Short mmCIF file of C-alpha atoms and ligand atoms in Angstrom, two decimals:
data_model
loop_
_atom_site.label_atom_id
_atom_site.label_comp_id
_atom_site.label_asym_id
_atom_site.label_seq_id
_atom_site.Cartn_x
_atom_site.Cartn_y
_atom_site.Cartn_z
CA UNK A 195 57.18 146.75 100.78
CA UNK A 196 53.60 145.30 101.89
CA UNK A 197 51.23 144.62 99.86
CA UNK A 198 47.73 145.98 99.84
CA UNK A 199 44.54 145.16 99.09
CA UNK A 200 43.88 146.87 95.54
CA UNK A 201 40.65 148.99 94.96
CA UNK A 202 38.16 147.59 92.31
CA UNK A 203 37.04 149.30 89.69
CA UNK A 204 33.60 148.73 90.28
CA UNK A 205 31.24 148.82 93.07
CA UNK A 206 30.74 145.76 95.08
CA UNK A 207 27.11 145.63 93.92
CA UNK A 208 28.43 146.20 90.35
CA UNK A 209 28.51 142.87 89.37
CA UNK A 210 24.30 141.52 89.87
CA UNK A 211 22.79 139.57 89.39
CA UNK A 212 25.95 137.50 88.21
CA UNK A 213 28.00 137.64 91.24
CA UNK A 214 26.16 139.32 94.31
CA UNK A 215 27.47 141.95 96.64
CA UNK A 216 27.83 139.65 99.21
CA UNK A 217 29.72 137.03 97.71
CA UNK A 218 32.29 140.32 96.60
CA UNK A 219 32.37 141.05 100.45
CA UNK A 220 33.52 138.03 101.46
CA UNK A 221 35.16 137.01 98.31
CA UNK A 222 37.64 140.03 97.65
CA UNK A 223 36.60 141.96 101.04
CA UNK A 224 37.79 138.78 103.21
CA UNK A 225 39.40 135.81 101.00
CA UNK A 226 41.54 138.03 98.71
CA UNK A 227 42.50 140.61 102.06
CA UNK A 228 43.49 137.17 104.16
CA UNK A 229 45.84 136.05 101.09
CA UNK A 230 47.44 139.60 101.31
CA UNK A 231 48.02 139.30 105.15
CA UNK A 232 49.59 135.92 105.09
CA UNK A 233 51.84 136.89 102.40
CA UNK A 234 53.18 140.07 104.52
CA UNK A 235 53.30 138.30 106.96
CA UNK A 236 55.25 135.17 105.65
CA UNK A 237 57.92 137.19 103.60
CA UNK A 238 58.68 139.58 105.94
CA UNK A 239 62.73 139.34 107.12
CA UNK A 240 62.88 137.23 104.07
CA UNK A 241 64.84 137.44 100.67
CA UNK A 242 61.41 137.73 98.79
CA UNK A 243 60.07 141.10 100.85
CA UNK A 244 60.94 143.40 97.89
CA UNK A 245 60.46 141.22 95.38
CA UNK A 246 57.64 142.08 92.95
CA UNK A 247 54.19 139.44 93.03
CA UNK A 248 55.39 137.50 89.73
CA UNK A 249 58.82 136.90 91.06
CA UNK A 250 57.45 135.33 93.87
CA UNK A 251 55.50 133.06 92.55
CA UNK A 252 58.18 131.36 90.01
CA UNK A 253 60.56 131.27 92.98
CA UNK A 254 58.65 129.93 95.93
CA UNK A 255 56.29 127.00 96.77
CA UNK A 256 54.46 125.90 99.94
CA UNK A 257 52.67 128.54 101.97
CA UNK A 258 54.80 131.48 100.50
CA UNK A 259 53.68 130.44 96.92
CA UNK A 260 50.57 129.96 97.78
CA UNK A 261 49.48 133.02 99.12
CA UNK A 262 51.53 134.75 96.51
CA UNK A 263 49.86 133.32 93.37
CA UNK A 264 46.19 133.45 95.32
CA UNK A 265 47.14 137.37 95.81
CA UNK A 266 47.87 137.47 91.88
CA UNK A 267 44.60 135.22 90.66
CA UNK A 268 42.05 136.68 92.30
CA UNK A 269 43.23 140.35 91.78
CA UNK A 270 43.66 139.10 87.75
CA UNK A 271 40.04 137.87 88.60
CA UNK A 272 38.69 140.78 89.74
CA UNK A 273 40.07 143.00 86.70
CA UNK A 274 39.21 140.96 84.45
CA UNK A 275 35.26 141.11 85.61
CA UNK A 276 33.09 144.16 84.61
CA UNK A 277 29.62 145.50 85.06
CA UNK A 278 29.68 146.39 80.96
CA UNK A 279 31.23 143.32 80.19
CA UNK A 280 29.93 140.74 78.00
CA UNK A 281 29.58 140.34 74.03
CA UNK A 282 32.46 138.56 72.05
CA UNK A 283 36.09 139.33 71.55
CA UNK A 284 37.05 141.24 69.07
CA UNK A 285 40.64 141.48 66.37
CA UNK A 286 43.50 139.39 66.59
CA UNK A 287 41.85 137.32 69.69
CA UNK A 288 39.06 136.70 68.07
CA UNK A 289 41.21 135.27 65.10
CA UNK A 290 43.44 133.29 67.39
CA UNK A 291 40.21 131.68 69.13
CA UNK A 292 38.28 130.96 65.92
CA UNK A 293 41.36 129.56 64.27
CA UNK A 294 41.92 127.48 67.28
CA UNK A 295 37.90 126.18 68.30
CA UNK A 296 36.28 127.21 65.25
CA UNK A 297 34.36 130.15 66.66
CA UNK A 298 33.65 131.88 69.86
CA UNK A 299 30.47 129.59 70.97
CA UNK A 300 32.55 126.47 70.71
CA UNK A 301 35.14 128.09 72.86
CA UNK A 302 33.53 128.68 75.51
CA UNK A 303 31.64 124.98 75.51
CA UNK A 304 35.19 124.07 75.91
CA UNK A 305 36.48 126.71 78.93
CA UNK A 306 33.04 126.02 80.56
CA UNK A 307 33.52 122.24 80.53
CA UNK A 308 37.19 122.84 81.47
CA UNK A 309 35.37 124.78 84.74
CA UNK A 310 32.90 122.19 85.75
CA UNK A 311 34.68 119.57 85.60
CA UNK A 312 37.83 120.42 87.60
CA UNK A 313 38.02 118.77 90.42
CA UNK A 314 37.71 120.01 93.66
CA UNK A 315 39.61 124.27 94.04
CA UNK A 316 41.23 125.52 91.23
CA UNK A 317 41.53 128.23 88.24
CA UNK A 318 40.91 127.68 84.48
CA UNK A 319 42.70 129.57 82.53
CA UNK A 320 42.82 131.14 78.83
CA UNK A 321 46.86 131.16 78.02
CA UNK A 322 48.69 132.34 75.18
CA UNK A 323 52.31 131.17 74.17
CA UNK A 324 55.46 133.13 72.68
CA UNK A 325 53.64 132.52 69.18
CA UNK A 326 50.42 133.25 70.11
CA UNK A 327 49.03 130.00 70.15
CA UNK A 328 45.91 130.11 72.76
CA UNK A 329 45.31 127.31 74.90
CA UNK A 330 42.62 126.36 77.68
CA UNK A 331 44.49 125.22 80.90
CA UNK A 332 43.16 123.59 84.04
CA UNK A 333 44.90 124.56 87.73
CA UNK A 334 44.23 123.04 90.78
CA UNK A 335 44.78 125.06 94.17
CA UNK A 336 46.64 128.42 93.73
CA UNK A 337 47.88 126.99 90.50
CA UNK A 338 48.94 129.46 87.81
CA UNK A 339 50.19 129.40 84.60
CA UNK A 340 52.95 131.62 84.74
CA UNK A 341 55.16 129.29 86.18
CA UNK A 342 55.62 126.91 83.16
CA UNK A 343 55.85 130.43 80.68
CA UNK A 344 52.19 131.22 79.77
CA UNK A 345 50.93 134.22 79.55
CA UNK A 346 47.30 134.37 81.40
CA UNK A 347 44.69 135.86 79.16
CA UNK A 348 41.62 135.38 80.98
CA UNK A 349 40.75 133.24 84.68
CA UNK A 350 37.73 131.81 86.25
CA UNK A 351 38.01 131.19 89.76
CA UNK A 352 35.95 127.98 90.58
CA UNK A 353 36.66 127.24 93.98
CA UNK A 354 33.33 126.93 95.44
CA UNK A 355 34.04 129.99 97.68
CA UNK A 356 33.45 132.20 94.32
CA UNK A 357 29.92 131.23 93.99
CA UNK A 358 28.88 129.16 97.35
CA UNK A 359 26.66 132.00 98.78
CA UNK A 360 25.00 132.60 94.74
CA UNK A 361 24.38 128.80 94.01
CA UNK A 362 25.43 126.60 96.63
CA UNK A 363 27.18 123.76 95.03
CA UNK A 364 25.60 124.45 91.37
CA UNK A 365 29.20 125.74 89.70
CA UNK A 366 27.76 125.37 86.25
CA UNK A 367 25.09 128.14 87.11
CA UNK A 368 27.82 130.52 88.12
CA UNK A 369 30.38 129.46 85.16
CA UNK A 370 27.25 130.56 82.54
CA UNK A 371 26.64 133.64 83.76
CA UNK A 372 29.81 134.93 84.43
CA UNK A 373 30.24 135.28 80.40
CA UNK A 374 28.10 138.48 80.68
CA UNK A 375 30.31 139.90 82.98
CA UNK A 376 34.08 139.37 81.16
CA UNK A 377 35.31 142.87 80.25
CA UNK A 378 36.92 141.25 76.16
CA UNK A 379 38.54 144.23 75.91
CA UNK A 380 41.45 143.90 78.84
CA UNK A 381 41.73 140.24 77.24
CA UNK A 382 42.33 141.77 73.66
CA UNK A 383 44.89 143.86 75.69
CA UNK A 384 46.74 140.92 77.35
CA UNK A 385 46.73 139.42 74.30
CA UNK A 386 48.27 141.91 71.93
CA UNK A 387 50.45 143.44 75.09
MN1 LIG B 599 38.76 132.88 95.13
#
């Protein structure tokens, strides 16, 4: 089975002034669709060819897990991102992130400092464990958190590809404005799934 490039749910001008049409052309119409291709492409004839995205990615490493776990972030990425997004979290994540940083503001301080200051390509991540417990977690490359057993929340891509054409090399312009543009409600989801 090959995978494809999913539709988004939103237009590719959907997301201005936060993340511009252009950067979504080359960013999911060109980045995300090359990941796809070189995953075909490098699991075909192999054991992995049927296997489903996650499966991949805790068995391989190298190119094949690469590829694989760039496929998954960016299309976790993309979901994740909404033109009516915005506001704060609400429930039991809300709870879990004022029990853990005190309240919402001082969380994301945190996850935006966690964003600027990784170095060089990477993902940060909001994880939960098997108890709940929320934690902010920084992943260089195609690094993702499923492979040591968290479950990934929320993701902001900061390799400069994601915001290059927007602000050049300014990442901390891009990682403030993206908060208007997190749909809280798929979080809650992920996080009471
Ligand atoms: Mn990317």
């Amino acid at each position: 089975m090959k995978f494809e490039l999913p539709q988004l749910p939103y237009s590719l001008d959907a997301l201005e002034p936060v993340i511009s049409k252009e950067t979504l052309e080359y960013h999911y119409g060109k980045h995300l669709q090359a990941y796809i291709d070189n995953l075909n492409a490098l699991i075909k004839d192999t054991p992995f060819e049927n296997k489903k995205l996650e499966e991949i990615i805790s068995a391989s490493d190298g190119a094949v897990f690469n590829n694989a776990a760039q496929t998954w972030n960016h299309i976790f990425y993309f979901y994740t991102l909404s033109p009516t997004g915005g506001g704060e979290p609400k429930g039991k994540l809300k709870e879990a992130i004022d029990k853990k940083w005190g309240s919402f503001e001082h969380f994301k301080k945190e996850f935006s400092q966690a964003a600027n200051s990784l170095f060089g390509s990477g993902w940060v991540w909001l994880t939960s464990d098997a108890a709940g417990n929320l934690s902010i977690e920084k992943e260089s490359n195609a690094g993702n958190p499923i492979t040591r057993s968290l479950k990934p929340l929320l993701t902001i891509d900061v390799w400069e590809h994601a915001y290059y054409l927007d602000h050049q090399n300014r990442r901390a312009e891009y990682t403030k404005g993206i908060w208007d543009i997190i749909d809280w409600g798929k979080v809650e989801e992920r996080y009471t799934d």
